PDB file of C-alpha atoms in Angstrom:
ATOM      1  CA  UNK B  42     -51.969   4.544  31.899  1.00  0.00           C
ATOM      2  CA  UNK B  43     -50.465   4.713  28.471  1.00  0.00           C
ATOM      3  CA  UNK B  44     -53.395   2.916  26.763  1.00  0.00           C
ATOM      4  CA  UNK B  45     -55.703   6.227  28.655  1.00  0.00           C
ATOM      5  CA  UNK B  46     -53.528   8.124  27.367  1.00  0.00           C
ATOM      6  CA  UNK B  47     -53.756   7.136  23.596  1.00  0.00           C
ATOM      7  CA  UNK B  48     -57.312   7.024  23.747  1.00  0.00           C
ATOM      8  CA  UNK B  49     -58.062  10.660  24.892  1.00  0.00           C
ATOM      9  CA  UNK B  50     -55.418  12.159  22.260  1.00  0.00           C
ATOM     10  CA  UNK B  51     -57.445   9.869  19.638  1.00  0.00           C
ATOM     11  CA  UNK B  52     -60.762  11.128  21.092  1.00  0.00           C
ATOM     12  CA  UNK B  53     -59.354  14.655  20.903  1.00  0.00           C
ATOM     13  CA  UNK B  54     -58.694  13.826  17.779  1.00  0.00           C
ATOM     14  CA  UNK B  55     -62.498  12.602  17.244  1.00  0.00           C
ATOM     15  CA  UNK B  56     -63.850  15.762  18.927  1.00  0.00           C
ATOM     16  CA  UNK B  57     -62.684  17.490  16.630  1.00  0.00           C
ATOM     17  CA  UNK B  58     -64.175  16.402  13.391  1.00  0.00           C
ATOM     18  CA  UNK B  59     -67.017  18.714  13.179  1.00  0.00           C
ATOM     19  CA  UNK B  60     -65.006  21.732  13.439  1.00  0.00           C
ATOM     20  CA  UNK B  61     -61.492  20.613  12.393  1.00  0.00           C
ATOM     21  CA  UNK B  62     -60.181  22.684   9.108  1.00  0.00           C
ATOM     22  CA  UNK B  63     -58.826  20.544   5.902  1.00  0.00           C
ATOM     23  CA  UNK B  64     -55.447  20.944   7.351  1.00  0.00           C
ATOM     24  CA  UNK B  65     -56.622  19.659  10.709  1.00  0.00           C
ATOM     25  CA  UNK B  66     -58.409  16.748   9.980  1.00  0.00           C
ATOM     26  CA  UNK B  67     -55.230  15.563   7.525  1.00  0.00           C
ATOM     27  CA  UNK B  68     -53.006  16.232  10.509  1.00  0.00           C
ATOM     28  CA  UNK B  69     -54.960  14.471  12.659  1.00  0.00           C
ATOM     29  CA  UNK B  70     -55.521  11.612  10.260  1.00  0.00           C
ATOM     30  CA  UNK B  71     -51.714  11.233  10.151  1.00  0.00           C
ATOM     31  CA  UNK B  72     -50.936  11.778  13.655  1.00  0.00           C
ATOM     32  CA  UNK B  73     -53.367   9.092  14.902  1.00  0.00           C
ATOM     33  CA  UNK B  74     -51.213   5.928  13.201  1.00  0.00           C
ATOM     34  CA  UNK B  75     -47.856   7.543  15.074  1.00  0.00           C
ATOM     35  CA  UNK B  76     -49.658   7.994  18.350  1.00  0.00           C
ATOM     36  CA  UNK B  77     -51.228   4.238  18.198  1.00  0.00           C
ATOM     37  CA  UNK B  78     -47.352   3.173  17.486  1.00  0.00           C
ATOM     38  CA  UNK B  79     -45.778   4.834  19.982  1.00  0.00           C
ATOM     39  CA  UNK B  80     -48.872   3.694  22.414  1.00  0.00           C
ATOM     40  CA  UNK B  81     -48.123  -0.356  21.395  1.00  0.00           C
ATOM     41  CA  UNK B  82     -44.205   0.512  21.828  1.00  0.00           C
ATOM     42  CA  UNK B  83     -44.148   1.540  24.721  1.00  0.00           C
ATOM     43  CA  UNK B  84     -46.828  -1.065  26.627  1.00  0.00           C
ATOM     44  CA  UNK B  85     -43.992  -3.583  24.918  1.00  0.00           C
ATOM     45  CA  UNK B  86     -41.476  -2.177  26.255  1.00  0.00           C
ATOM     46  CA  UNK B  87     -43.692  -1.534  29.824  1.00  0.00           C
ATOM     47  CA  UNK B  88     -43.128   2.022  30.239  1.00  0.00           C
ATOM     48  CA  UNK B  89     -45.892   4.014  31.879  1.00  0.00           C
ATOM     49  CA  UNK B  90     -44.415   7.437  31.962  1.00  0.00           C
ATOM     50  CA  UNK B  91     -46.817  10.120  28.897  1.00  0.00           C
ATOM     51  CA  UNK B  92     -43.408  12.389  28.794  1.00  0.00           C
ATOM     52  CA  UNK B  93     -41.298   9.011  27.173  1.00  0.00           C
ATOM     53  CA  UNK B  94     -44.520   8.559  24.942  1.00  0.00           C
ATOM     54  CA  UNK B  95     -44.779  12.207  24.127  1.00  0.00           C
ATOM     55  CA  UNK B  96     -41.259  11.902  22.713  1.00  0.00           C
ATOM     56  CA  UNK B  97     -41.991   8.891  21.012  1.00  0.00           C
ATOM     57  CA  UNK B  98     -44.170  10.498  18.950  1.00  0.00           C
ATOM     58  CA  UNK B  99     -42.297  13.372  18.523  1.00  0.00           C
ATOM     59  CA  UNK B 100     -39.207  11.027  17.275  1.00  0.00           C
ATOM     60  CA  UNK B 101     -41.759   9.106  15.158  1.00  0.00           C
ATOM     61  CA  UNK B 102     -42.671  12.454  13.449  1.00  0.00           C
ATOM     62  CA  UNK B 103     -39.434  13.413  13.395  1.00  0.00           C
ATOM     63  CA  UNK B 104     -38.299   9.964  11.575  1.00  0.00           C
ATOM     64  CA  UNK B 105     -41.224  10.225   8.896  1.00  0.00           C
ATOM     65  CA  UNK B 106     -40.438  13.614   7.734  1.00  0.00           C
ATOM     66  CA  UNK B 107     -39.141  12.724   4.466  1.00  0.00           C
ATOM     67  CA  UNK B 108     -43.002  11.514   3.878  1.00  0.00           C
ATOM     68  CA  UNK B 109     -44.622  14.851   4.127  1.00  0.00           C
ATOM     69  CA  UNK B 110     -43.921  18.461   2.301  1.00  0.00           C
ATOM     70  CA  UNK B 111     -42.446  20.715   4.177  1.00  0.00           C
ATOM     71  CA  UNK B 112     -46.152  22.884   4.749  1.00  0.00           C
ATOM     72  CA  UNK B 113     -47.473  19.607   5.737  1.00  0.00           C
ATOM     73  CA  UNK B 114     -44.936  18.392   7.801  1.00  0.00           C
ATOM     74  CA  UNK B 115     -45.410  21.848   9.670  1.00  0.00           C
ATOM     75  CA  UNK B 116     -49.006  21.511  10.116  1.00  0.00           C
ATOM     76  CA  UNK B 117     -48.543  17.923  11.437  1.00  0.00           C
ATOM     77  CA  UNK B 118     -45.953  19.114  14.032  1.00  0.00           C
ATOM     78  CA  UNK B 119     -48.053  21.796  14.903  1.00  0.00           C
ATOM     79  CA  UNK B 120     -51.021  19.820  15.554  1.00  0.00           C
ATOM     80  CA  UNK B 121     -49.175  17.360  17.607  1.00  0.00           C
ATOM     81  CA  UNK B 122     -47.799  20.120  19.790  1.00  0.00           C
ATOM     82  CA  UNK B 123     -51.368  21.736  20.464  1.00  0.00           C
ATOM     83  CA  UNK B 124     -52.938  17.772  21.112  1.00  0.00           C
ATOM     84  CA  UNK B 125     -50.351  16.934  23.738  1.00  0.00           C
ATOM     85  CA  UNK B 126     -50.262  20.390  25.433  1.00  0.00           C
TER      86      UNK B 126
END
């Protein structure tokens, strides 16, 4: 169930090449790595439930937001929210 889930945010992600701003496509870039983490940590850890993956991501974001600017960080956040809507 989690792996399903993972791959239809990253094919979300895919669709959305052709259309996807600059800011989108470097959010999604970014966003895919955190999303395949928090995919792998959680089959490890065997939990099935998309809301405890959700806020994987969201505390993976969260924990990597020294990486990004501020703008960036935004659109990243942003992007994530709209994905997993």
């Amino acid at each position: 169930m989690i792996h399903d889930y993972e791959q239809k945010l990253l094919q979300l992600i895919d669709d959305n090449i052709d259309s996807a701003t600059d800011d989108e496509l470097f959010a999604g870039g970014y966003l895919r790595g955190h999303i395949s983490l928090a995919a792998a940590d959680c089959e490890q850890q065997g939990i099935t439930d998309i809301m405890q993956m959700q806020q994987k991501v969201k505390q993976s974001l969260l924990d990597a937001k020294s990486e990004l600017s501020p703008s960036d960080w935004q659109l990243v956040q942003q992007y994530s929210d709209k994905l997993m809507a």
